[in-house]
CSV table of C-alpha atoms in Angstrom, one decimal:
chain,number,residue,atom,x,y,z
A,1,MET,CA,82.8,122.4,71.9
A,2,THR,CA,81.3,121.5,75.2
A,3,ILE,CA,80.4,118.4,77.2
A,4,GLU,CA,77.0,118.4,78.9
A,5,HIS,CA,77.0,116.4,82.1
A,6,LEU,CA,73.3,115.4,81.8
A,7,LYS,CA,73.1,113.1,84.8
A,8,SER,CA,75.6,112.9,87.7
A,9,GLY,CA,76.0,110.8,90.9
A,10,LYS,CA,77.5,111.6,94.3
A,11,PRO,CA,79.9,114.5,94.3
A,12,ALA,CA,83.6,113.7,94.6
A,13,GLU,CA,83.7,115.0,98.2
A,14,ALA,CA,81.1,112.5,99.3
A,15,ARG,CA,82.8,109.6,97.6
A,16,ALA,CA,86.1,110.6,99.2
A,17,GLU,CA,84.4,110.6,102.6
A,18,ASP,CA,83.1,107.0,102.0
A,19,ASP,CA,86.7,106.0,101.0
A,20,ALA,CA,88.1,107.4,104.2
A,21,LYS,CA,85.7,105.4,106.3
A,22,VAL,CA,86.7,102.2,104.5
A,23,ARG,CA,90.4,103.0,104.9
A,24,ALA,CA,90.1,103.3,108.7
A,25,THR,CA,88.1,100.1,109.1
A,26,VAL,CA,90.5,98.1,106.9
A,27,GLU,CA,93.6,99.4,108.7
A,28,ALA,CA,92.2,98.4,112.1
A,29,THR,CA,91.1,95.0,110.9
A,30,LEU,CA,94.4,94.1,109.3
A,31,LYS,CA,96.3,95.1,112.4
A,32,ASP,CA,94.0,92.8,114.4
A,33,ILE,CA,94.6,89.9,112.1
A,34,GLU,CA,98.4,90.5,112.2
A,35,THR,CA,98.4,90.6,116.0
A,36,ARG,CA,96.0,87.8,116.8
A,37,GLY,CA,96.0,85.6,113.8
A,38,ASP,CA,93.5,82.8,113.7
A,39,ALA,CA,91.5,84.1,116.7
A,40,ALA,CA,90.9,87.4,114.9
A,41,VAL,CA,89.9,85.6,111.7
A,42,ARG,CA,87.5,83.4,113.5
A,43,GLU,CA,85.9,86.4,115.3
A,44,LEU,CA,85.5,88.3,112.1
A,45,SER,CA,84.0,85.3,110.3
A,46,ALA,CA,81.5,84.9,113.1
A,47,LYS,CA,80.6,88.6,113.1
A,48,PHE,CA,80.2,89.2,109.4
A,49,ASP,CA,79.4,85.7,108.0
A,50,GLY,CA,78.0,83.8,111.0
A,51,TYR,CA,80.4,81.1,110.2
A,52,GLU,CA,82.7,79.3,112.7
A,53,PRO,CA,83.9,75.9,111.3
A,54,GLU,CA,86.4,73.7,113.0
A,55,SER,CA,88.8,74.5,110.1
A,56,PHE,CA,88.4,77.2,107.4
A,57,ARG,CA,90.4,75.0,105.0
A,58,LEU,CA,88.3,72.4,103.2
A,59,SER,CA,89.5,68.8,103.3
A,60,PRO,CA,89.6,66.7,100.1
A,61,SER,CA,86.4,65.0,101.3
A,62,GLU,CA,84.7,68.3,101.9
A,63,ILE,CA,85.7,69.5,98.4
A,64,GLU,CA,84.3,66.3,96.9
A,65,ALA,CA,81.0,66.7,98.9
A,66,ALA,CA,80.6,70.3,97.7
A,67,MET,CA,81.2,69.3,94.1
A,68,GLN,CA,78.6,66.5,94.3
A,69,GLN,CA,76.0,69.2,94.9
A,70,VAL,CA,76.6,70.9,91.6
A,71,SER,CA,74.3,69.8,88.8
A,72,THR,CA,75.6,68.0,85.7
A,73,ARG,CA,74.6,70.9,83.5
A,74,ASP,CA,76.2,73.5,85.8
A,75,MET,CA,79.4,71.4,85.7
A,76,GLU,CA,79.3,71.3,81.9
A,77,ASP,CA,78.9,75.1,81.8
A,78,ILE,CA,81.8,75.6,84.2
A,79,ARG,CA,84.0,73.3,82.1
A,80,PHE,CA,83.0,75.2,78.9
A,81,ALA,CA,83.9,78.6,80.5
A,82,GLN,CA,87.2,77.2,81.9
A,83,THR,CA,88.1,75.8,78.4
A,84,GLN,CA,87.7,79.2,76.8
A,85,ILE,CA,89.7,81.0,79.6
A,86,ARG,CA,92.4,78.4,79.5
A,87,ARG,CA,92.8,78.6,75.7
A,88,PHE,CA,93.3,82.4,75.8
A,89,ALA,CA,95.6,82.2,78.9
A,90,GLU,CA,97.8,79.5,77.2
A,91,ALA,CA,98.0,81.6,74.1
A,92,GLN,CA,99.1,84.6,76.2
A,93,ARG,CA,101.7,82.4,78.0
A,94,ALA,CA,103.1,81.2,74.7
A,95,SER,CA,103.7,84.9,73.7
A,96,MET,CA,106.1,85.3,76.6
A,97,THR,CA,109.4,83.7,75.8
A,98,ASP,CA,112.7,83.4,77.6
A,99,ILE,CA,115.5,85.1,75.6
A,100,GLU,CA,119.2,84.8,75.5
A,101,VAL,CA,121.4,86.9,73.2
A,102,GLU,CA,125.1,87.6,72.7
A,103,THR,CA,125.2,91.4,72.6
A,104,MET,CA,129.0,91.4,71.8
A,105,PRO,CA,131.5,88.6,71.6
A,106,GLY,CA,131.7,86.9,75.0
A,107,VAL,CA,128.8,88.8,76.6
A,108,ILE,CA,125.6,86.8,77.1
A,109,LEU,CA,122.4,88.5,78.3
A,110,GLY,CA,119.0,86.9,78.9
A,111,HIS,CA,115.8,86.8,80.8
A,112,ARG,CA,113.6,84.1,82.2
A,113,ASN,CA,109.9,84.2,83.0
A,114,ILE,CA,109.6,82.6,86.4
A,115,PRO,CA,106.2,82.0,88.2
A,116,VAL,CA,105.4,83.7,91.5
A,117,GLN,CA,105.8,80.9,94.0
A,118,SER,CA,102.6,81.3,96.0
A,119,VAL,CA,99.3,83.2,95.2
A,120,GLY,CA,96.2,83.8,97.2
A,121,CYS,CA,93.1,84.1,95.0
A,122,TYR,CA,90.0,85.9,96.5
A,123,VAL,CA,86.6,85.0,95.0
A,124,PRO,CA,83.8,87.4,96.0
A,125,GLY,CA,80.6,85.9,97.3
A,126,GLY,CA,78.6,88.6,99.1
A,127,LYS,CA,75.3,89.4,97.3
A,128,PHE,CA,76.4,87.3,94.3
A,129,PRO,CA,78.6,84.2,94.4
A,130,MET,CA,81.2,85.0,91.7
A,131,VAL,CA,81.9,81.6,90.3
A,132,ALA,CA,83.7,83.1,87.3
A,133,SER,CA,86.3,84.8,89.5
A,134,ALA,CA,87.7,81.4,90.4
A,135,HIS,CA,88.4,80.7,86.7
A,136,MET,CA,89.9,84.1,86.2
A,137,SER,CA,92.4,83.9,89.1
A,138,VAL,CA,93.0,80.2,90.0
A,139,LEU,CA,93.0,78.8,86.5
A,140,THR,CA,95.1,81.6,85.1
A,141,ALA,CA,97.7,81.2,87.9
A,142,SER,CA,97.7,77.4,87.1
A,143,VAL,CA,98.5,78.1,83.4
A,144,ALA,CA,101.3,80.3,84.5
A,145,GLY,CA,102.8,77.5,86.6
A,146,VAL,CA,102.4,78.9,90.1
A,147,PRO,CA,103.4,76.0,92.4
A,148,ARG,CA,101.1,77.0,95.4
A,149,ILE,CA,97.7,78.4,94.7
A,150,ILE,CA,95.3,79.0,97.6
A,151,ALA,CA,91.8,80.3,97.1
A,152,SER,CA,89.2,81.7,99.4
A,153,ALA,CA,85.5,82.7,99.1
A,154,PRO,CA,83.0,83.7,101.7
A,155,PRO,CA,80.4,81.1,103.0
A,156,VAL,CA,77.0,81.2,101.4
A,157,LYS,CA,74.0,80.0,103.4
A,158,GLY,CA,76.3,78.8,106.2
A,159,GLY,CA,78.8,76.8,104.2
A,160,PRO,CA,81.0,76.7,101.1
A,161,HIS,CA,79.3,77.6,97.8
A,162,PRO,CA,79.4,74.3,95.8
A,163,ALA,CA,79.9,75.8,92.4
A,164,ILE,CA,82.7,78.1,93.6
A,165,VAL,CA,84.5,75.2,95.2
A,166,ALA,CA,84.1,73.2,92.0
A,167,ALA,CA,85.5,76.0,89.9
A,168,MET,CA,88.4,76.5,92.3
A,169,HIS,CA,89.3,72.8,92.4
A,170,MET,CA,88.9,72.3,88.6
A,171,GLY,CA,90.9,75.4,88.0
A,172,GLY,CA,93.9,74.0,90.0
A,173,ALA,CA,93.7,75.4,93.6
A,174,HIS,CA,96.0,73.5,96.0
A,175,GLU,CA,94.2,74.8,99.1
A,176,ILE,CA,90.6,76.0,99.4
A,177,TYR,CA,89.4,78.1,102.3
A,178,VAL,CA,85.9,79.4,103.3
A,179,MET,CA,86.6,82.9,104.4
A,180,GLY,CA,85.3,86.3,103.2
A,181,GLY,CA,86.2,89.9,103.1
A,182,ILE,CA,89.1,91.6,104.9
A,183,GLN,CA,89.7,88.5,107.0
A,184,ALA,CA,90.3,86.4,103.9
A,185,VAL,CA,92.8,88.6,102.1
A,186,GLY,CA,94.4,89.5,105.5
A,187,ALA,CA,94.9,85.9,106.5
A,188,MET,CA,96.3,84.9,103.1
A,189,ALA,CA,98.7,87.9,102.9
A,190,LEU,CA,99.8,88.1,106.6
A,191,GLY,CA,99.6,84.5,107.5
A,192,THR,CA,98.2,83.0,110.7
A,193,GLU,CA,99.1,80.0,112.9
A,194,THR,CA,97.4,77.7,110.3
A,195,ILE,CA,97.8,79.6,107.0
A,196,GLU,CA,101.2,80.1,105.4
A,197,PRO,CA,101.3,83.6,103.9
A,198,VAL,CA,101.4,84.0,100.1
A,199,HIS,CA,103.6,86.1,97.9
A,200,MET,CA,100.8,87.7,95.9
A,201,LEU,CA,97.1,88.5,96.2
A,202,VAL,CA,94.7,88.5,93.3
A,203,GLY,CA,91.0,88.8,92.6
A,204,PRO,CA,88.2,91.4,92.7
A,205,GLY,CA,86.2,92.4,95.7
A,206,ASN,CA,84.1,95.1,97.3
A,207,ALA,CA,85.5,98.4,98.5
A,208,PHE,CA,86.9,96.8,101.7
A,209,VAL,CA,88.7,94.0,99.9
A,210,ALA,CA,90.1,96.4,97.4
A,211,GLU,CA,91.4,98.7,100.2
A,212,ALA,CA,92.8,95.8,102.1
A,213,LYS,CA,94.8,94.8,99.0
A,214,ARG,CA,96.0,98.4,98.6
A,215,GLN,CA,97.2,98.5,102.2
A,216,LEU,CA,98.9,95.1,102.0
A,217,TYR,CA,100.7,96.0,98.7
A,218,GLY,CA,104.4,96.0,99.4
A,219,ARG,CA,104.3,93.2,101.9
A,220,VAL,CA,102.8,91.1,99.1
A,221,GLY,CA,102.3,91.7,95.4
A,222,ILE,CA,98.9,92.4,94.1
A,223,ASP,CA,97.4,92.0,90.7
A,224,LEU,CA,95.9,95.5,90.6
A,225,PHE,CA,93.3,97.7,92.4
A,226,ALA,CA,90.1,95.9,91.4
A,227,GLY,CA,87.4,97.6,93.4
A,228,PRO,CA,83.7,98.0,92.8
A,229,THR,CA,82.8,97.3,89.2
A,230,GLU,CA,82.7,100.2,86.7
A,231,THR,CA,81.0,100.2,83.3
A,232,MET,CA,81.1,102.8,80.6
A,233,VAL,CA,79.0,102.7,77.4
A,234,ILE,CA,80.2,104.7,74.4
A,235,ALA,CA,77.3,104.9,72.0
A,236,ASP,CA,75.9,106.9,69.1
A,237,ASP,CA,72.7,106.7,67.1
A,238,THR,CA,73.6,103.3,65.7
A,239,VAL,CA,72.3,101.7,68.9
A,240,ASP,CA,69.0,102.1,70.8
A,241,ALA,CA,68.3,103.1,74.3
A,242,GLU,CA,67.1,99.6,75.4
A,243,MET,CA,70.6,98.1,74.6
A,244,VAL,CA,72.4,101.0,76.3
A,245,ALA,CA,70.2,100.9,79.4
A,246,THR,CA,70.5,97.1,79.7
A,247,ASP,CA,74.3,97.3,79.5
A,248,LEU,CA,74.4,100.0,82.2
A,249,LEU,CA,72.1,98.3,84.6
A,250,GLY,CA,73.7,94.9,84.0
A,251,GLN,CA,76.8,96.1,85.8
A,252,ALA,CA,75.2,98.5,88.2
A,253,GLU,CA,73.5,95.6,89.9
A,254,HIS,CA,76.9,94.4,91.2
A,255,GLY,CA,76.8,96.6,94.3
A,256,TYR,CA,75.5,99.8,95.7
A,257,ASN,CA,78.6,101.7,94.6
A,258,SER,CA,79.2,100.5,91.1
A,259,PRO,CA,79.7,103.4,88.7
A,260,ALA,CA,77.9,103.3,85.4
A,261,CYS,CA,78.4,105.9,82.7
A,262,LEU,CA,77.1,106.7,79.2
A,263,ILE,CA,79.1,108.9,76.8
A,264,THR,CA,77.3,109.8,73.7
A,265,ASN,CA,77.0,112.4,71.0
A,266,SER,CA,73.3,112.0,70.8
A,267,ARG,CA,71.0,114.0,73.1
A,268,ARG,CA,68.1,111.9,71.9
A,269,LEU,CA,69.8,108.7,72.9
A,270,ALA,CA,70.8,110.2,76.3
A,271,ASP,CA,67.2,111.2,77.1
A,272,GLU,CA,65.7,107.9,75.9
A,273,THR,CA,68.3,106.0,77.9
A,274,LEU,CA,67.2,107.8,81.1
A,275,ALA,CA,63.6,106.8,80.4
A,276,GLU,CA,64.5,103.3,79.5
A,277,ILE,CA,66.5,102.8,82.7
A,278,ASP,CA,63.4,103.8,84.7
A,279,ARG,CA,61.4,101.2,82.8
A,280,LEU,CA,63.9,98.4,83.2
A,281,LEU,CA,64.4,99.0,86.9
A,282,ASP,CA,60.7,98.1,87.4
A,283,LEU,CA,61.4,94.7,85.8
A,284,LEU,CA,64.8,94.0,87.4
A,285,PRO,CA,64.8,91.7,90.4
A,286,THR,CA,68.0,93.3,91.6
A,287,ARG,CA,66.5,96.7,91.4
A,288,GLU,CA,67.4,97.7,95.0
A,289,THR,CA,71.1,97.4,94.2
A,290,ALA,CA,71.1,98.7,90.7
A,291,GLU,CA,68.9,101.7,91.4
A,292,THR,CA,71.1,102.8,94.3
A,293,SER,CA,74.2,102.5,92.1
A,294,TRP,CA,72.6,104.4,89.2
A,295,ARG,CA,71.3,107.1,91.5
A,296,ASP,CA,74.6,107.7,93.4
A,297,TYR,CA,77.2,106.6,90.9
A,298,GLY,CA,75.5,107.0,87.5
A,299,ASP,CA,76.6,109.6,84.9
A,300,ILE,CA,75.6,110.6,81.4
A,301,TYR,CA,77.7,112.9,79.2
A,302,VAL,CA,76.6,114.4,75.9
A,303,CYS,CA,79.5,115.4,73.7
A,304,ASP,CA,79.7,117.4,70.5
A,305,SER,CA,82.0,115.0,68.6
A,306,TYR,CA,83.7,111.6,68.6
A,307,ASP,CA,87.0,113.2,69.5
A,308,GLU,CA,85.4,114.7,72.6
A,309,MET,CA,83.9,111.2,73.5
A,310,LEU,CA,87.3,109.7,73.1
A,311,THR,CA,89.1,112.3,75.2
A,312,LEU,CA,86.6,112.0,78.0
A,313,ALA,CA,86.6,108.2,77.9
A,314,ASN,CA,90.4,108.1,78.2
A,315,ASP,CA,90.3,110.6,81.0
A,316,LEU,CA,87.7,108.6,83.0
A,317,ALA,CA,89.6,105.3,82.4
A,318,TYR,CA,86.8,103.0,83.4
A,319,GLU,CA,87.1,99.3,84.0
A,320,HIS,CA,84.6,98.0,81.4
A,321,VAL,CA,84.1,100.0,78.2
A,322,GLN,CA,81.3,98.9,75.8
A,323,VAL,CA,81.7,100.6,72.4
A,324,MET,CA,78.6,100.7,70.1
A,325,THR,CA,79.2,103.2,67.4
A,326,ASP,CA,79.7,103.5,63.6
A,327,ARG,CA,83.5,103.5,64.3
A,328,ASP,CA,84.3,100.9,66.9
A,329,ASP,CA,87.7,100.0,65.5
A,330,TRP,CA,88.6,103.7,65.6
A,331,PHE,CA,88.0,103.6,69.4
A,332,LEU,CA,90.1,100.4,69.6
A,333,ASP,CA,93.0,102.1,67.8
A,334,ASN,CA,92.8,105.3,69.9
A,335,MET,CA,91.8,104.4,73.4
A,336,HIS,CA,94.7,104.0,75.8
A,337,SER,CA,93.3,104.0,79.3
A,338,TYR,CA,90.7,101.4,80.3
A,339,GLY,CA,90.3,97.9,81.7
A,340,ALA,CA,88.9,96.0,78.7
A,341,LEU,CA,87.0,97.0,75.6
A,342,PHE,CA,83.8,95.3,74.3
A,343,LEU,CA,83.4,96.3,70.7
A,344,GLY,CA,80.1,96.3,68.9
A,345,PRO,CA,76.6,95.5,70.0
A,346,ARG,CA,77.0,91.7,69.6
A,347,THR,CA,79.3,91.3,72.6
A,348,ASN,CA,78.9,92.7,76.1
A,349,VAL,CA,80.5,92.9,79.5
A,350,ALA,CA,78.7,89.9,80.8
A,351,ASN,CA,80.4,87.8,78.2
A,352,GLY,CA,83.7,88.9,79.4
A,353,ASP,CA,82.7,88.5,83.0
A,354,LYS,CA,81.7,84.9,82.7
A,355,VAL,CA,82.7,82.9,79.6
A,356,ILE,CA,84.3,84.4,76.5
A,357,GLY,CA,87.9,83.9,77.6
A,358,THR,CA,89.4,87.2,78.5
A,359,ASN,CA,90.0,87.9,82.2
A,360,HIS,CA,87.4,89.9,84.1
A,361,THR,CA,89.7,91.1,86.9
A,362,LEU,CA,90.4,94.6,85.6
A,363,PRO,CA,91.7,98.0,86.9
A,364,THR,CA,89.2,100.4,88.5
A,365,LYS,CA,89.5,103.9,89.9
A,366,LYS,CA,91.5,105.1,86.9
A,367,ALA,CA,94.2,102.5,87.4
A,368,GLY,CA,93.8,101.7,83.7
A,369,ARG,CA,96.1,104.7,83.1
A,370,TYR,CA,99.1,102.6,84.2
A,371,THR,CA,98.1,98.9,84.2
A,372,GLY,CA,96.1,96.4,82.4
A,373,GLY,CA,94.0,93.7,83.9
A,374,LEU,CA,94.9,90.3,85.4
A,375,TRP,CA,96.4,87.9,82.9
A,376,VAL,CA,98.8,85.1,82.9
A,377,GLY,CA,101.7,87.5,82.7
A,378,LYS,CA,100.8,88.9,86.1
A,379,PHE,CA,101.8,85.6,87.7
A,380,LEU,CA,105.2,85.6,86.0
A,381,LYS,CA,108.3,87.6,87.0
A,382,THR,CA,110.8,88.4,84.3
A,383,HIS,CA,114.3,88.1,85.7
A,384,SER,CA,117.4,89.0,83.8
A,385,TYR,CA,120.8,87.4,83.9
A,386,GLN,CA,124.2,87.9,82.4
A,387,LYS,CA,127.3,85.9,81.6
A,388,VAL,CA,130.8,86.9,80.4
A,389,THR,CA,132.5,84.0,78.8
A,390,THR,CA,135.9,85.3,77.6
A,391,ASP,CA,138.8,87.2,79.1
A,392,GLU,CA,138.6,89.7,76.3
A,393,ALA,CA,135.0,90.6,77.0
A,394,ALA,CA,135.6,90.7,80.8
A,395,THR,CA,138.4,93.2,80.2
A,396,LEU,CA,136.6,95.4,77.7
A,397,ILE,CA,133.4,95.7,79.7
A,398,GLY,CA,135.4,96.1,82.9
A,399,GLU,CA,137.3,99.1,81.5
A,400,TYR,CA,134.1,100.9,80.6
A,401,GLY,CA,132.5,99.9,83.9
A,402,SER,CA,135.5,101.2,85.9
A,403,ARG,CA,135.4,104.6,84.3
A,404,LEU,CA,131.6,105.0,84.4
A,405,CYS,CA,131.5,104.0,88.1
A,406,LEU,CA,134.0,106.7,89.0
A,407,LEU,CA,132.1,109.2,86.9
A,408,GLU,CA,129.4,108.8,89.5
A,409,GLY,CA,131.9,108.7,92.4
A,410,PHE,CA,131.6,105.0,93.3
A,411,VAL,CA,135.1,103.7,94.1
A,412,GLY,CA,133.9,100.3,95.4
A,413,HIS,CA,131.8,99.8,92.3
A,414,ALA,CA,134.8,100.7,90.2
A,415,GLU,CA,137.0,98.2,92.0
A,416,GLN,CA,134.6,95.4,91.1
A,417,CYS,CA,135.4,96.2,87.5
A,418,ASN,CA,139.1,96.9,88.1
A,419,ILE,CA,139.9,93.6,89.7
A,420,ARG,CA,138.7,91.8,86.6
A,421,VAL,CA,140.6,94.1,84.3
A,422,ARG,CA,143.7,93.2,86.3
A,423,ARG,CA,143.1,89.4,86.4
A,424,TYR,CA,141.6,88.8,83.0
A,425,GLY,CA,143.3,91.6,81.0
A,426,GLY,CA,146.7,91.9,82.7
A,427,VAL,CA,146.2,95.6,83.0
A,428,ASN,CA,147.7,97.1,86.2
A,429,VAL,CA,145.0,99.6,87.2
A,430,PRO,CA,146.0,101.5,90.4
A,431,TYR,CA,143.4,101.0,93.2
A,432,GLY,CA,140.5,103.4,93.0
A,433,GLU,CA,141.6,104.8,89.7
A,434,PRO,CA,139.8,104.5,86.3
A,435,ALA,CA,140.9,101.9,83.8
A,436,PRO,CA,142.9,103.5,81.0
A,437,TYR,CA,141.4,104.2,77.7
A,438,ARG,CA,142.5,102.1,74.8
A,439,GLU,CA,143.8,103.8,71.7
A,440,ALA,CA,141.0,102.3,69.6
A,441,ALA,CA,138.4,103.7,71.9
A,442,GLU,CA,139.6,107.2,71.8
């Protein structure tokens, strides 16, 4: 069996070269923000966005003024989307329970799910103001119970984007900033004279935002590496080329470097999709972006079997995976590396992006091999605890602990156990020696 790579984009070496340039730019910019704080942020905003307000943080009156610019119908649509997203996030939160169990008499173990204490939510706004990203990050953090949620998006046409501000405010943001790109995520993570740093950064963005999050990881937590949008269509002859091409271009228009890929077992569908993409590009107002993405980052693979399609899809581990075949549930049961699945021709990635309720901040660049997307659980830390409530349990656990610590050569560790064996069990264990075995344990 063979896989035919019918259409390919830039070679890996060229993509790596692009990534290296982005890395260097981000590293220098973050260093500047860390060193000069607000002054660096202001210069970067003026340079890239032409925006130099008195304050980057919006006041309550400025938030209200922005929201007044949103039409009644747009506000209704935002409320509808937030209702769907909140419902699913609340159901997810309800699935995460604190536990406490007595594992043996007198030994109590448990865990608590505690919200991250402060989160910075980035909402992209470059070519397209991503209103939905405010729902996905701010609202989900609010459902998780995060006590300080700050949100930032780039200026649009010289000021805050009204619908983005509305979505942030309605989603539960406590502080709203008008900053874009590296300067936004850098300021939120590193802090400045006027912005208190957060504990965690979330939200999608372009290659520079994604790289900034990668470099900041460790100093702060991040949701995941959510870089340029990726979309994969897995299709067979049960679907036509117009549907496939529409779903590929619908995501390729995100940016000039948004990978889009078709995996099929039908050469006819592959050839017809190539022709249909050319036809649709003539109609698409965002042709310039979508065509560049498809030319440089578009791929079509023709496989001999469904098993080959599955193996290849799992290996590529794309962010969005649209499945339109005669066995969609088989792919659901067998796929293990992806951001989110969109099963059947009736749904699509745009539903997930904007309104259906699942989160659209998803792993890219094969990160789906080791993490899922943003969800309410990303904003919660599961912390364990233990209690020993009886002398008998303290003695028994301490005896085992003493011997196991010395098995590894840790005398100080062993003495933490031994002192409790002496005090609560009345056993005279010589200093630095293992607790004796009990007859019953031998």
